[in-house]
mmCIF file of C-alpha atoms and ligand atoms in Angstrom:
data_model
loop_
_atom_site.group_PDB
_atom_site.id
_atom_site.type_symbol
_atom_site.label_atom_id
_atom_site.label_comp_id
_atom_site.label_asym_id
_atom_site.label_seq_id
_atom_site.Cartn_x
_atom_site.Cartn_y
_atom_site.Cartn_z
ATOM 1 C CA MET A 1 19.922 -2.544 3.485
ATOM 2 C CA ALA A 2 16.509 -2.820 5.057
ATOM 3 C CA SER A 3 15.259 -0.006 7.207
ATOM 4 C CA GLU A 4 15.658 -0.468 10.941
ATOM 5 C CA ASP A 5 13.129 2.232 11.726
ATOM 6 C CA PRO A 6 10.416 0.448 13.768
ATOM 7 C CA ALA A 7 7.702 2.607 12.175
ATOM 8 C CA VAL A 8 8.772 1.599 8.658
ATOM 9 C CA LEU A 9 9.094 -2.058 9.602
ATOM 10 C CA THR A 10 5.693 -2.000 11.256
ATOM 11 C CA LYS A 11 4.101 -0.386 8.218
ATOM 12 C CA ALA A 12 5.741 -2.969 5.944
ATOM 13 C CA LEU A 13 4.481 -5.796 8.119
ATOM 14 C CA GLU A 14 0.996 -4.310 8.194
ATOM 15 C CA SER A 15 0.957 -3.985 4.377
ATOM 16 C CA LEU A 16 2.042 -7.592 3.997
ATOM 17 C CA LEU A 17 -0.623 -8.921 6.382
ATOM 18 C CA VAL A 18 -3.321 -6.934 4.592
ATOM 19 C CA GLU A 19 -2.038 -7.999 1.152
ATOM 20 C CA LYS A 20 -2.052 -11.677 2.160
ATOM 21 C CA GLY A 21 -5.594 -11.261 3.393
ATOM 22 C CA LEU A 22 -4.625 -12.244 6.932
ATOM 23 C CA ILE A 23 -5.977 -9.079 8.468
ATOM 24 C CA THR A 24 -7.863 -5.965 7.364
ATOM 25 C CA SER A 25 -6.747 -2.384 7.904
ATOM 26 C CA THR A 26 -9.935 -1.803 9.850
ATOM 27 C CA ARG A 27 -9.047 -4.602 12.244
ATOM 28 C CA ILE A 28 -5.564 -3.152 12.732
ATOM 29 C CA ASP A 29 -7.098 0.229 13.532
ATOM 30 C CA GLU A 30 -9.356 -1.471 16.069
ATOM 31 C CA ILE A 31 -6.414 -3.158 17.769
ATOM 32 C CA VAL A 32 -4.458 0.091 17.946
ATOM 33 C CA LYS A 33 -7.493 1.919 19.321
ATOM 34 C CA ASN A 34 -7.896 -0.815 21.909
ATOM 35 C CA TYR A 35 -4.328 -0.329 23.107
ATOM 36 C CA GLU A 36 -4.647 3.436 23.091
ATOM 37 C CA GLU A 37 -7.917 3.693 24.929
ATOM 38 C CA ASP A 38 -8.570 0.474 26.808
ATOM 39 C CA ILE A 39 -5.843 -2.021 27.669
ATOM 40 C CA GLY A 40 -3.076 0.422 28.475
ATOM 41 C CA PRO A 41 -4.839 3.123 30.469
ATOM 42 C CA MET A 42 -6.809 0.467 32.369
ATOM 43 C CA ARG A 43 -3.605 -0.813 33.905
ATOM 44 C CA GLY A 44 -2.594 2.638 35.017
ATOM 45 C CA ALA A 45 -6.101 3.163 36.378
ATOM 46 C CA GLN A 46 -5.743 0.018 38.499
ATOM 47 C CA VAL A 47 -2.459 1.330 39.872
ATOM 48 C CA VAL A 48 -4.068 4.665 40.752
ATOM 49 C CA ALA A 49 -7.113 3.030 42.346
ATOM 50 C CA ARG A 50 -4.855 0.803 44.465
ATOM 51 C CA ALA A 51 -2.820 3.825 45.594
ATOM 52 C CA TRP A 52 -5.998 5.711 46.542
ATOM 53 C CA SER A 53 -7.283 2.710 48.496
ATOM 54 C CA ASP A 54 -4.109 1.510 50.181
ATOM 55 C CA PRO A 55 -1.821 4.135 51.813
ATOM 56 C CA ALA A 56 1.051 1.658 52.200
ATOM 57 C CA TYR A 57 0.877 0.831 48.492
ATOM 58 C CA LYS A 58 0.827 4.530 47.629
ATOM 59 C CA GLU A 59 3.958 5.042 49.683
ATOM 60 C CA ARG A 60 5.716 2.230 47.840
ATOM 61 C CA LEU A 61 4.461 3.558 44.502
ATOM 62 C CA LEU A 62 5.886 7.018 45.071
ATOM 63 C CA ALA A 63 9.152 5.612 46.430
ATOM 64 C CA ASP A 64 9.751 3.104 43.630
ATOM 65 C CA GLY A 65 7.176 3.226 40.858
ATOM 66 C CA ARG A 66 8.567 0.385 38.815
ATOM 67 C CA ALA A 67 8.642 -2.068 41.736
ATOM 68 C CA ALA A 68 5.184 -1.105 43.021
ATOM 69 C CA ILE A 69 3.663 -1.369 39.549
ATOM 70 C CA ALA A 70 5.319 -4.751 39.065
ATOM 71 C CA GLU A 71 3.438 -5.904 42.190
ATOM 72 C CA LEU A 72 0.288 -5.690 40.063
ATOM 73 C CA GLY A 73 1.971 -7.701 37.332
ATOM 74 C CA PHE A 74 2.724 -4.822 34.957
ATOM 75 C CA THR A 75 6.319 -4.627 33.816
ATOM 76 C CA ASP A 76 8.127 -2.646 31.163
ATOM 77 C CA PRO A 77 9.760 -5.011 28.657
ATOM 78 C CA HIS A 78 12.581 -2.494 28.194
ATOM 79 C CA GLY A 79 13.145 -2.197 31.914
ATOM 80 C CA ALA A 80 12.789 1.575 31.955
ATOM 81 C CA GLU A 81 12.564 3.350 35.269
ATOM 82 C CA LEU A 82 9.025 4.425 36.125
ATOM 83 C CA VAL A 83 8.583 7.445 38.323
ATOM 84 C CA VAL A 84 5.154 8.276 39.720
ATOM 85 C CA THR A 85 4.523 11.890 40.690
ATOM 86 C CA GLU A 86 1.602 12.841 42.893
ATOM 87 C CA ASN A 87 -0.774 15.681 42.156
ATOM 88 C CA THR A 88 -1.915 17.717 45.149
ATOM 89 C CA ASP A 89 -3.582 21.101 45.639
ATOM 90 C CA GLU A 90 -0.080 22.594 45.774
ATOM 91 C CA VAL A 91 1.618 20.795 42.886
ATOM 92 C CA HIS A 92 0.324 19.696 39.498
ATOM 93 C CA ASN A 93 2.508 17.352 37.444
ATOM 94 C CA MET A 94 2.335 16.806 33.712
ATOM 95 C CA VAL A 95 4.319 14.477 31.468
ATOM 96 C CA VAL A 96 5.909 15.079 28.093
ATOM 97 C CA CYS A 97 8.710 13.731 25.955
ATOM 98 C CA THR A 98 10.285 16.769 24.350
ATOM 99 C CA LEU A 99 12.559 14.687 22.141
ATOM 100 C CA CYS A 100 10.203 12.082 20.705
ATOM 101 C CA SER A 101 7.364 10.109 22.268
ATOM 102 C CA CYS A 102 8.701 8.227 25.325
ATOM 103 C CA TYR A 103 5.685 7.174 27.324
ATOM 104 C CA PRO A 104 4.908 4.716 30.139
ATOM 105 C CA TRP A 105 3.578 2.028 27.773
ATOM 106 C CA SER A 106 3.419 -0.646 30.435
ATOM 107 C CA VAL A 107 0.712 1.248 32.299
ATOM 108 C CA LEU A 108 -0.845 3.570 29.726
ATOM 109 C CA GLY A 109 -0.573 1.625 26.474
ATOM 110 C CA LEU A 110 0.091 3.562 23.282
ATOM 111 C CA PRO A 111 0.546 7.322 23.472
ATOM 112 C CA PRO A 112 -2.260 9.433 22.000
ATOM 113 C CA THR A 113 -1.460 11.239 18.746
ATOM 114 C CA TRP A 114 -1.369 14.666 20.387
ATOM 115 C CA TYR A 115 1.287 13.458 22.852
ATOM 116 C CA LYS A 116 3.607 12.805 19.915
ATOM 117 C CA SER A 117 2.867 16.121 18.194
ATOM 118 C CA PHE A 118 5.536 18.803 17.954
ATOM 119 C CA ALA A 119 3.080 21.340 19.347
ATOM 120 C CA TYR A 120 2.556 19.425 22.589
ATOM 121 C CA ARG A 121 6.209 18.462 22.955
ATOM 122 C CA SER A 122 7.376 22.042 22.740
ATOM 123 C CA ARG A 123 4.498 23.938 24.323
ATOM 124 C CA ALA A 124 4.138 21.649 27.363
ATOM 125 C CA VAL A 125 7.480 23.054 28.448
ATOM 126 C CA SER A 126 7.254 26.652 27.228
ATOM 127 C CA GLU A 127 3.637 27.357 28.201
ATOM 128 C CA PRO A 128 2.262 24.483 30.294
ATOM 129 C CA ARG A 129 -0.620 26.457 31.810
ATOM 130 C CA THR A 130 -1.912 27.459 28.384
ATOM 131 C CA VAL A 131 -1.710 23.862 27.208
ATOM 132 C CA LEU A 132 -3.581 22.695 30.306
ATOM 133 C CA LYS A 133 -6.306 25.290 29.669
ATOM 134 C CA GLU A 134 -6.705 23.871 26.187
ATOM 135 C CA PHE A 135 -7.360 20.534 27.891
ATOM 136 C CA ASP A 136 -10.014 22.334 29.984
ATOM 137 C CA LEU A 137 -7.831 22.303 33.063
ATOM 138 C CA ASP A 138 -7.652 25.756 34.585
ATOM 139 C CA LEU A 139 -5.394 25.574 37.620
ATOM 140 C CA PRO A 140 -5.276 28.240 40.326
ATOM 141 C CA GLU A 141 -2.199 30.460 40.161
ATOM 142 C CA SER A 142 -1.174 29.140 43.569
ATOM 143 C CA THR A 143 -0.712 25.630 42.156
ATOM 144 C CA GLU A 144 2.813 24.983 40.991
ATOM 145 C CA VAL A 145 3.063 23.196 37.629
ATOM 146 C CA ARG A 146 5.890 20.702 37.209
ATOM 147 C CA VAL A 147 6.651 19.273 33.785
ATOM 148 C CA TRP A 148 8.464 15.950 33.570
ATOM 149 C CA ASP A 149 10.467 15.214 30.430
ATOM 150 C CA SER A 150 10.508 11.480 29.711
ATOM 151 C CA ASN A 151 13.329 9.660 27.989
ATOM 152 C CA SER A 152 14.212 6.108 27.096
ATOM 153 C CA ASP A 153 15.526 5.406 30.599
ATOM 154 C CA ILE A 154 12.929 7.170 32.754
ATOM 155 C CA ARG A 155 9.184 7.266 32.162
ATOM 156 C CA TYR A 156 6.704 9.223 34.247
ATOM 157 C CA MET A 157 3.144 8.662 35.287
ATOM 158 C CA VAL A 158 0.977 11.034 37.291
ATOM 159 C CA LEU A 159 -0.970 9.943 40.351
ATOM 160 C CA PRO A 160 -4.022 12.200 40.016
ATOM 161 C CA LYS A 161 -5.896 13.680 42.952
ATOM 162 C CA ARG A 162 -8.694 11.518 44.261
ATOM 163 C CA PRO A 163 -11.911 13.429 43.705
ATOM 164 C CA ALA A 164 -14.075 14.446 46.647
ATOM 165 C CA GLY A 165 -17.121 12.325 47.251
ATOM 166 C CA THR A 166 -15.468 9.034 46.305
ATOM 167 C CA GLU A 167 -14.725 7.940 49.880
ATOM 168 C CA GLY A 168 -17.117 5.008 49.806
ATOM 169 C CA MET A 169 -16.089 3.697 46.388
ATOM 170 C CA SER A 170 -14.440 0.307 45.916
ATOM 171 C CA GLU A 171 -11.036 0.004 44.305
ATOM 172 C CA GLU A 172 -12.686 -1.484 41.234
ATOM 173 C CA ALA A 173 -15.159 1.380 40.913
ATOM 174 C CA LEU A 174 -12.372 3.904 41.402
ATOM 175 C CA ALA A 175 -10.351 2.353 38.583
ATOM 176 C CA GLU A 176 -13.273 2.990 36.260
ATOM 177 C CA ILE A 177 -13.253 6.748 36.757
ATOM 178 C CA VAL A 178 -9.494 7.234 36.280
ATOM 179 C CA THR A 179 -8.814 8.657 32.831
ATOM 180 C CA ARG A 180 -5.738 8.313 30.664
ATOM 181 C CA ASP A 181 -5.351 12.102 30.472
ATOM 182 C CA SER A 182 -5.321 12.398 34.257
ATOM 183 C CA MET A 183 -2.327 10.039 34.380
ATOM 184 C CA ILE A 184 -0.462 12.124 31.772
ATOM 185 C CA GLY A 185 -1.340 15.174 33.839
ATOM 186 C CA VAL A 186 -3.458 17.031 31.304
ATOM 187 C CA GLY A 187 -6.699 16.276 33.121
ATOM 188 C CA GLU A 188 -8.158 15.655 36.526
ATOM 189 C CA VAL A 189 -10.378 12.816 37.624
ATOM 190 C CA ALA A 190 -13.995 13.789 38.138
ATOM 191 C CA ARG A 191 -16.263 11.755 40.365
ATOM 192 C CA GLY A 192 -18.458 10.699 37.503
ATOM 193 C CA SER A 193 -15.898 10.617 34.688
ATOM 194 C CA ALA A 194 -15.640 7.544 32.554
ATOM 195 C CA SER A 195 -12.222 6.370 31.401
HETATM 196 FE FE1 FE B 201 10.912 9.984 23.571
#
């Protein structure tokens, strides 16, 4: 009986493509990297930039993430619920999947390796502030940290705080400074940060 584990099937398919000379391992790595760092997070960044620029859109996004994100043409093929949580000076949200690696693929692409690690999955819940410090995010004690545990039915994405000094920026320019980590909640957006 063939394995039904998607990881095993994927690896088998990759081996076959490489063996037949249809694709090189390097090219596969490039494609994966592209999904991890470019395609996926760029969609989320567009969602964030729209929410920062359009208060009515932001309201819809926080009320029904999946529907508001679908307005931009991004849908989850599995139809999972997508909840967007807003970071403020009072509350900081971060996302984890304690069980495996559930992640809002439709807006962030492939999860980074650390997101899938046992260390992150367990420590994000047991010692979130320490984990955030390791990501160079030192929050004031007065900020409440909320950790959202994803599963196959509900995925979470963080709406990061809009940095000061970006008032005059276009939606397009804003999308360029939104980082993947800020939408997982392990980073903040800086005015000059590149995504
Ligand atoms: Fe999971």
